[in-house]
Amino acid sequence: MSHMISKLNDPVRIAELAPAETLKKLGLKAGKVMCDIGAGTGIFTFPAAGISGSRVYAVDISPDMRAYLTAEAKGLPVEVCASVSGVPQNGADIVLLCAVLHEISDVPGLLSGIKRILKKGGTLAIIEFHKSETTMGPPMHMRIAETELISRLARHGFTVSDRFVIGQNYYCAVFTAAE
C-alpha cells in the first residue's frame, strides 16, 4: 500500500496534474460541492476543499485509501465514501474522475450513479491518459482515446462542453448531463 501512496503522491505526477489550477479551470469556486471518484490520496480532494470551503466527497473503493483520506482530512469538509451511493442525490456541482475510468468494469453503472449525484447543469470532468506512449500510465489496451470517451459518454446522455490537455500524459474531457 505504501508503494501505491508514493506512486499517487509522486511530486512529478502532482506537478503535471496541477490540481488547484485544473480545479479552477473546471469552474470550482467557493460554495461549490465536488465529488472526487477514485480519490486515492486526495491530490484533488484536499485542494478542492480549500478552494470551495464546501463539502467534498472523496469516493474510493479501497479501504486503505479511505483510511488514508480520513487521516489526512484533518478538519477539512471532506466526507469519505466507499461508493457514489454514499453521496446524496443532486449533491455535487462537479464530479471528477482522474485516471480512474479505464479501471472501471461497470462504466454504465458508474455513469448512472454520477447522473444521480450531479446537480442539474453540473459538470463531470474525466481526466485520462492519452492513448499513445507516455512517460507514465496503464498499458495501451486499457487506455481510452478522447474521441472514444466522448462518444461513449454521449450514449449515456452526457454532452462534451470542454476539453484540454494536462501536461504530456493526460487529457481532460468536461461534460454536462443531458436534461
PDB file of C-alpha atoms in Angstrom:
ATOM      1  CA  MET A   1       0.000   0.000   0.000  1.00  0.00           C
ATOM      2  CA  SER A   2       2.808   2.458   0.751  1.00  0.00           C
ATOM      3  CA  HIS A   3       4.038   1.851  -2.823  1.00  0.00           C
ATOM      4  CA  MET A   4       0.630   2.941  -4.148  1.00  0.00           C
ATOM      5  CA  ILE A   5       0.598   6.011  -1.891  1.00  0.00           C
ATOM      6  CA  SER A   6       4.068   7.075  -3.030  1.00  0.00           C
ATOM      7  CA  LYS A   7       3.071   6.461  -6.684  1.00  0.00           C
ATOM      8  CA  LEU A   8      -0.075   8.603  -6.326  1.00  0.00           C
ATOM      9  CA  ASN A   9       1.779  11.288  -4.361  1.00  0.00           C
ATOM     10  CA  ASP A  10       4.714  11.428  -6.812  1.00  0.00           C
ATOM     11  CA  PRO A  11       5.676  15.135  -6.994  1.00  0.00           C
ATOM     12  CA  VAL A  12       6.217  14.883 -10.772  1.00  0.00           C
ATOM     13  CA  ARG A  13       2.690  13.466 -11.223  1.00  0.00           C
ATOM     14  CA  ILE A  14       1.162  16.128  -8.972  1.00  0.00           C
ATOM     15  CA  ALA A  15       3.054  18.946 -10.727  1.00  0.00           C
ATOM     16  CA  GLU A  16       1.797  17.709 -14.097  1.00  0.00           C
ATOM     17  CA  LEU A  17      -1.833  17.358 -12.942  1.00  0.00           C
ATOM     18  CA  ALA A  18      -1.661  20.809 -11.253  1.00  0.00           C
ATOM     19  CA  PRO A  19      -4.719  20.039  -9.075  1.00  0.00           C
ATOM     20  CA  ALA A  20      -5.630  23.565  -7.902  1.00  0.00           C
ATOM     21  CA  GLU A  21      -5.183  25.068 -11.377  1.00  0.00           C
ATOM     22  CA  THR A  22      -7.128  22.211 -13.010  1.00  0.00           C
ATOM     23  CA  LEU A  23      -9.984  22.515 -10.476  1.00  0.00           C
ATOM     24  CA  LYS A  24     -10.278  26.251 -11.140  1.00  0.00           C
ATOM     25  CA  LYS A  25     -10.327  25.554 -14.898  1.00  0.00           C
ATOM     26  CA  LEU A  26     -13.265  23.197 -14.206  1.00  0.00           C
ATOM     27  CA  GLY A  27     -15.167  26.030 -12.514  1.00  0.00           C
ATOM     28  CA  LEU A  28     -14.665  25.042  -8.884  1.00  0.00           C
ATOM     29  CA  LYS A  29     -15.077  28.063  -6.657  1.00  0.00           C
ATOM     30  CA  ALA A  30     -16.310  28.993  -3.190  1.00  0.00           C
ATOM     31  CA  GLY A  31     -19.557  27.257  -2.260  1.00  0.00           C
ATOM     32  CA  LYS A  32     -19.402  24.540  -4.950  1.00  0.00           C
ATOM     33  CA  VAL A  33     -19.604  20.904  -3.844  1.00  0.00           C
ATOM     34  CA  MET A  34     -17.290  18.419  -5.523  1.00  0.00           C
ATOM     35  CA  CYS A  35     -17.192  14.637  -5.647  1.00  0.00           C
ATOM     36  CA  ASP A  36     -13.786  13.077  -6.347  1.00  0.00           C
ATOM     37  CA  ILE A  37     -14.364   9.495  -7.556  1.00  0.00           C
ATOM     38  CA  GLY A  38     -11.310   7.309  -7.155  1.00  0.00           C
ATOM     39  CA  ALA A  39      -9.897   9.936  -4.808  1.00  0.00           C
ATOM     40  CA  GLY A  40      -6.796   7.910  -3.936  1.00  0.00           C
ATOM     41  CA  THR A  41      -4.561  10.054  -1.725  1.00  0.00           C
ATOM     42  CA  GLY A  42      -6.677  13.169  -2.225  1.00  0.00           C
ATOM     43  CA  ILE A  43      -4.438  15.163  -4.557  1.00  0.00           C
ATOM     44  CA  PHE A  44      -7.636  16.762  -5.932  1.00  0.00           C
ATOM     45  CA  THR A  45      -9.839  16.288  -2.835  1.00  0.00           C
ATOM     46  CA  PHE A  46      -7.828  18.458  -0.452  1.00  0.00           C
ATOM     47  CA  PRO A  47      -7.209  21.396  -2.841  1.00  0.00           C
ATOM     48  CA  ALA A  48     -10.946  21.244  -3.726  1.00  0.00           C
ATOM     49  CA  ALA A  49     -11.874  21.584  -0.044  1.00  0.00           C
ATOM     50  CA  GLY A  50      -9.578  24.608   0.221  1.00  0.00           C
ATOM     51  CA  ILE A  51     -10.971  26.265  -2.917  1.00  0.00           C
ATOM     52  CA  SER A  52     -14.668  25.588  -2.287  1.00  0.00           C
ATOM     53  CA  GLY A  53     -14.833  25.725   1.504  1.00  0.00           C
ATOM     54  CA  SER A  54     -17.793  23.383   0.975  1.00  0.00           C
ATOM     55  CA  ARG A  55     -18.152  19.647   1.357  1.00  0.00           C
ATOM     56  CA  VAL A  56     -16.015  17.457  -0.862  1.00  0.00           C
ATOM     57  CA  TYR A  57     -16.967  13.816  -1.251  1.00  0.00           C
ATOM     58  CA  ALA A  58     -13.923  11.565  -1.608  1.00  0.00           C
ATOM     59  CA  VAL A  59     -15.034   8.224  -3.064  1.00  0.00           C
ATOM     60  CA  ASP A  60     -12.639   5.291  -3.159  1.00  0.00           C
ATOM     61  CA  ILE A  61     -13.275   1.534  -3.167  1.00  0.00           C
ATOM     62  CA  SER A  62     -10.005   0.822  -1.330  1.00  0.00           C
ATOM     63  CA  PRO A  63     -10.359   0.621   2.470  1.00  0.00           C
ATOM     64  CA  ASP A  64      -6.669   1.599   2.759  1.00  0.00           C
ATOM     65  CA  MET A  65      -7.202   4.726   0.659  1.00  0.00           C
ATOM     66  CA  ARG A  66     -10.326   5.641   2.636  1.00  0.00           C
ATOM     67  CA  ALA A  67      -8.341   5.306   5.877  1.00  0.00           C
ATOM     68  CA  TYR A  68      -5.567   7.476   4.409  1.00  0.00           C
ATOM     69  CA  LEU A  69      -8.059  10.140   3.234  1.00  0.00           C
ATOM     70  CA  THR A  70      -9.807  10.185   6.614  1.00  0.00           C
ATOM     71  CA  ALA A  71      -6.484  10.580   8.450  1.00  0.00           C
ATOM     72  CA  GLU A  72      -5.313  13.368   6.114  1.00  0.00           C
ATOM     73  CA  ALA A  73      -8.610  15.305   6.117  1.00  0.00           C
ATOM     74  CA  LYS A  74      -7.725  16.980   9.458  1.00  0.00           C
ATOM     75  CA  GLY A  75     -10.855  19.056   9.943  1.00  0.00           C
ATOM     76  CA  LEU A  76     -11.434  19.825   6.263  1.00  0.00           C
ATOM     77  CA  PRO A  77     -15.024  19.462   4.987  1.00  0.00           C
ATOM     78  CA  VAL A  78     -14.219  16.100   3.388  1.00  0.00           C
ATOM     79  CA  GLU A  79     -16.623  13.175   3.557  1.00  0.00           C
ATOM     80  CA  VAL A  80     -15.038   9.841   2.650  1.00  0.00           C
ATOM     81  CA  CYS A  81     -17.283   7.198   0.997  1.00  0.00           C
ATOM     82  CA  ALA A  82     -16.793   3.705  -0.430  1.00  0.00           C
ATOM     83  CA  SER A  83     -19.057   4.367  -3.433  1.00  0.00           C
ATOM     84  CA  VAL A  84     -21.179   7.063  -5.091  1.00  0.00           C
ATOM     85  CA  SER A  85     -24.175   5.636  -3.221  1.00  0.00           C
ATOM     86  CA  GLY A  86     -22.762   7.499  -0.182  1.00  0.00           C
ATOM     87  CA  VAL A  87     -23.255  10.837  -1.943  1.00  0.00           C
ATOM     88  CA  PRO A  88     -26.720  12.452  -1.741  1.00  0.00           C
ATOM     89  CA  GLN A  89     -28.915  12.774  -4.831  1.00  0.00           C
ATOM     90  CA  ASN A  90     -28.146  16.063  -6.623  1.00  0.00           C
ATOM     91  CA  GLY A  91     -25.361  16.514  -4.070  1.00  0.00           C
ATOM     92  CA  ALA A  92     -22.451  17.594  -6.310  1.00  0.00           C
ATOM     93  CA  ASP A  93     -21.835  20.556  -8.599  1.00  0.00           C
ATOM     94  CA  ILE A  94     -18.712  18.914 -10.031  1.00  0.00           C
ATOM     95  CA  VAL A  95     -17.798  15.225 -10.291  1.00  0.00           C
ATOM     96  CA  LEU A  96     -14.183  14.400 -11.086  1.00  0.00           C
ATOM     97  CA  LEU A  97     -12.565  11.124 -12.144  1.00  0.00           C
ATOM     98  CA  CYS A  98      -8.801  11.370 -12.519  1.00  0.00           C
ATOM     99  CA  ALA A  99      -7.128   8.383 -14.195  1.00  0.00           C
ATOM    100  CA  VAL A 100      -9.920   6.112 -12.941  1.00  0.00           C
ATOM    101  CA  LEU A 101     -12.380   5.389 -15.745  1.00  0.00           C
ATOM    102  CA  HIS A 102     -10.048   2.995 -17.556  1.00  0.00           C
ATOM    103  CA  GLU A 103     -10.103   0.774 -14.424  1.00  0.00           C
ATOM    104  CA  ILE A 104     -13.904   0.643 -14.025  1.00  0.00           C
ATOM    105  CA  SER A 105     -15.602  -2.610 -15.022  1.00  0.00           C
ATOM    106  CA  ASP A 106     -19.208  -1.312 -14.841  1.00  0.00           C
ATOM    107  CA  VAL A 107     -18.998   2.047 -16.626  1.00  0.00           C
ATOM    108  CA  PRO A 108     -22.794   2.271 -17.307  1.00  0.00           C
ATOM    109  CA  GLY A 109     -23.468   1.637 -13.589  1.00  0.00           C
ATOM    110  CA  LEU A 110     -20.986   4.306 -12.566  1.00  0.00           C
ATOM    111  CA  LEU A 111     -22.407   6.835 -15.054  1.00  0.00           C
ATOM    112  CA  SER A 112     -25.902   6.139 -13.741  1.00  0.00           C
ATOM    113  CA  GLY A 113     -24.632   6.849 -10.208  1.00  0.00           C
ATOM    114  CA  ILE A 114     -22.959  10.046 -11.401  1.00  0.00           C
ATOM    115  CA  LYS A 115     -26.220  11.249 -13.000  1.00  0.00           C
ATOM    116  CA  ARG A 116     -27.952  10.646  -9.654  1.00  0.00           C
ATOM    117  CA  ILE A 117     -25.469  12.727  -7.646  1.00  0.00           C
ATOM    118  CA  LEU A 118     -24.812  15.500 -10.177  1.00  0.00           C
ATOM    119  CA  LYS A 119     -26.845  18.682  -9.722  1.00  0.00           C
ATOM    120  CA  LYS A 120     -28.833  19.910 -12.718  1.00  0.00           C
ATOM    121  CA  GLY A 121     -26.390  21.686 -15.026  1.00  0.00           C
ATOM    122  CA  GLY A 122     -23.473  20.177 -13.100  1.00  0.00           C
ATOM    123  CA  THR A 123     -20.081  19.268 -14.506  1.00  0.00           C
ATOM    124  CA  LEU A 124     -18.487  15.854 -14.986  1.00  0.00           C
ATOM    125  CA  ALA A 125     -14.732  16.047 -15.615  1.00  0.00           C
ATOM    126  CA  ILE A 126     -12.796  12.990 -16.698  1.00  0.00           C
ATOM    127  CA  ILE A 127      -9.003  13.046 -16.787  1.00  0.00           C
ATOM    128  CA  GLU A 128      -7.432  10.111 -18.610  1.00  0.00           C
ATOM    129  CA  PHE A 129      -4.120   9.133 -20.159  1.00  0.00           C
ATOM    130  CA  HIS A 130      -3.582   9.843 -23.850  1.00  0.00           C
ATOM    131  CA  LYS A 131      -3.983   6.718 -25.975  1.00  0.00           C
ATOM    132  CA  SER A 132      -0.356   6.937 -27.056  1.00  0.00           C
ATOM    133  CA  GLU A 133       3.009   6.186 -25.471  1.00  0.00           C
ATOM    134  CA  THR A 134       3.520   8.425 -22.456  1.00  0.00           C
ATOM    135  CA  THR A 135       6.055   8.528 -19.623  1.00  0.00           C
ATOM    136  CA  MET A 136       3.524   7.006 -17.203  1.00  0.00           C
ATOM    137  CA  GLY A 137       0.172   5.296 -17.238  1.00  0.00           C
ATOM    138  CA  PRO A 138      -1.541   1.970 -17.827  1.00  0.00           C
ATOM    139  CA  PRO A 139      -0.858  -0.414 -20.704  1.00  0.00           C
ATOM    140  CA  MET A 140      -2.111   0.809 -24.088  1.00  0.00           C
ATOM    141  CA  HIS A 141      -5.014  -1.686 -24.236  1.00  0.00           C
ATOM    142  CA  MET A 142      -6.511  -0.127 -21.068  1.00  0.00           C
ATOM    143  CA  ARG A 143      -6.341   3.470 -22.278  1.00  0.00           C
ATOM    144  CA  ILE A 144      -9.389   5.313 -23.604  1.00  0.00           C
ATOM    145  CA  ALA A 145      -8.926   7.607 -26.595  1.00  0.00           C
ATOM    146  CA  GLU A 146     -10.509  11.029 -26.117  1.00  0.00           C
ATOM    147  CA  THR A 147     -12.852  10.556 -29.115  1.00  0.00           C
ATOM    148  CA  GLU A 148     -13.915   7.139 -27.772  1.00  0.00           C
ATOM    149  CA  LEU A 149     -14.590   8.639 -24.335  1.00  0.00           C
ATOM    150  CA  ILE A 150     -16.718  11.440 -25.779  1.00  0.00           C
ATOM    151  CA  SER A 151     -18.832   9.079 -27.912  1.00  0.00           C
ATOM    152  CA  ARG A 152     -19.189   6.562 -25.056  1.00  0.00           C
ATOM    153  CA  LEU A 153     -20.460   9.269 -22.698  1.00  0.00           C
ATOM    154  CA  ALA A 154     -22.781  10.686 -25.377  1.00  0.00           C
ATOM    155  CA  ARG A 155     -24.518   7.283 -25.478  1.00  0.00           C
ATOM    156  CA  HIS A 156     -25.185   7.741 -21.744  1.00  0.00           C
ATOM    157  CA  GLY A 157     -26.625  11.253 -22.068  1.00  0.00           C
ATOM    158  CA  PHE A 158     -23.539  13.374 -21.415  1.00  0.00           C
ATOM    159  CA  THR A 159     -22.551  16.222 -23.740  1.00  0.00           C
ATOM    160  CA  VAL A 160     -18.948  17.344 -24.013  1.00  0.00           C
ATOM    161  CA  SER A 161     -18.620  21.045 -23.115  1.00  0.00           C
ATOM    162  CA  ASP A 162     -14.832  21.467 -22.948  1.00  0.00           C
ATOM    163  CA  ARG A 163     -11.609  19.559 -23.413  1.00  0.00           C
ATOM    164  CA  PHE A 164      -7.998  20.377 -22.702  1.00  0.00           C
ATOM    165  CA  VAL A 165      -4.603  18.742 -22.362  1.00  0.00           C
ATOM    166  CA  ILE A 166      -2.884  18.440 -18.992  1.00  0.00           C
ATOM    167  CA  GLY A 167       0.880  18.066 -19.359  1.00  0.00           C
ATOM    168  CA  GLN A 168       2.351  15.334 -21.575  1.00  0.00           C
ATOM    169  CA  ASN A 169       0.386  12.389 -20.197  1.00  0.00           C
ATOM    170  CA  TYR A 170      -3.223  13.440 -19.667  1.00  0.00           C
ATOM    171  CA  TYR A 171      -6.262  14.963 -21.310  1.00  0.00           C
ATOM    172  CA  CYS A 172      -9.414  16.234 -19.621  1.00  0.00           C
ATOM    173  CA  ALA A 173     -12.878  15.981 -21.147  1.00  0.00           C
ATOM    174  CA  VAL A 174     -15.630  18.015 -19.478  1.00  0.00           C
ATOM    175  CA  PHE A 175     -19.301  17.027 -19.756  1.00  0.00           C
ATOM    176  CA  THR A 176     -22.761  18.118 -18.720  1.00  0.00           C
ATOM    177  CA  ALA A 177     -25.643  15.679 -18.352  1.00  0.00           C
ATOM    178  CA  ALA A 178     -28.464  15.982 -20.860  1.00  0.00           C
ATOM    179  CA  GLU A 179     -31.688  17.234 -19.318  1.00  0.00           C
TER     180      GLU A 179
END
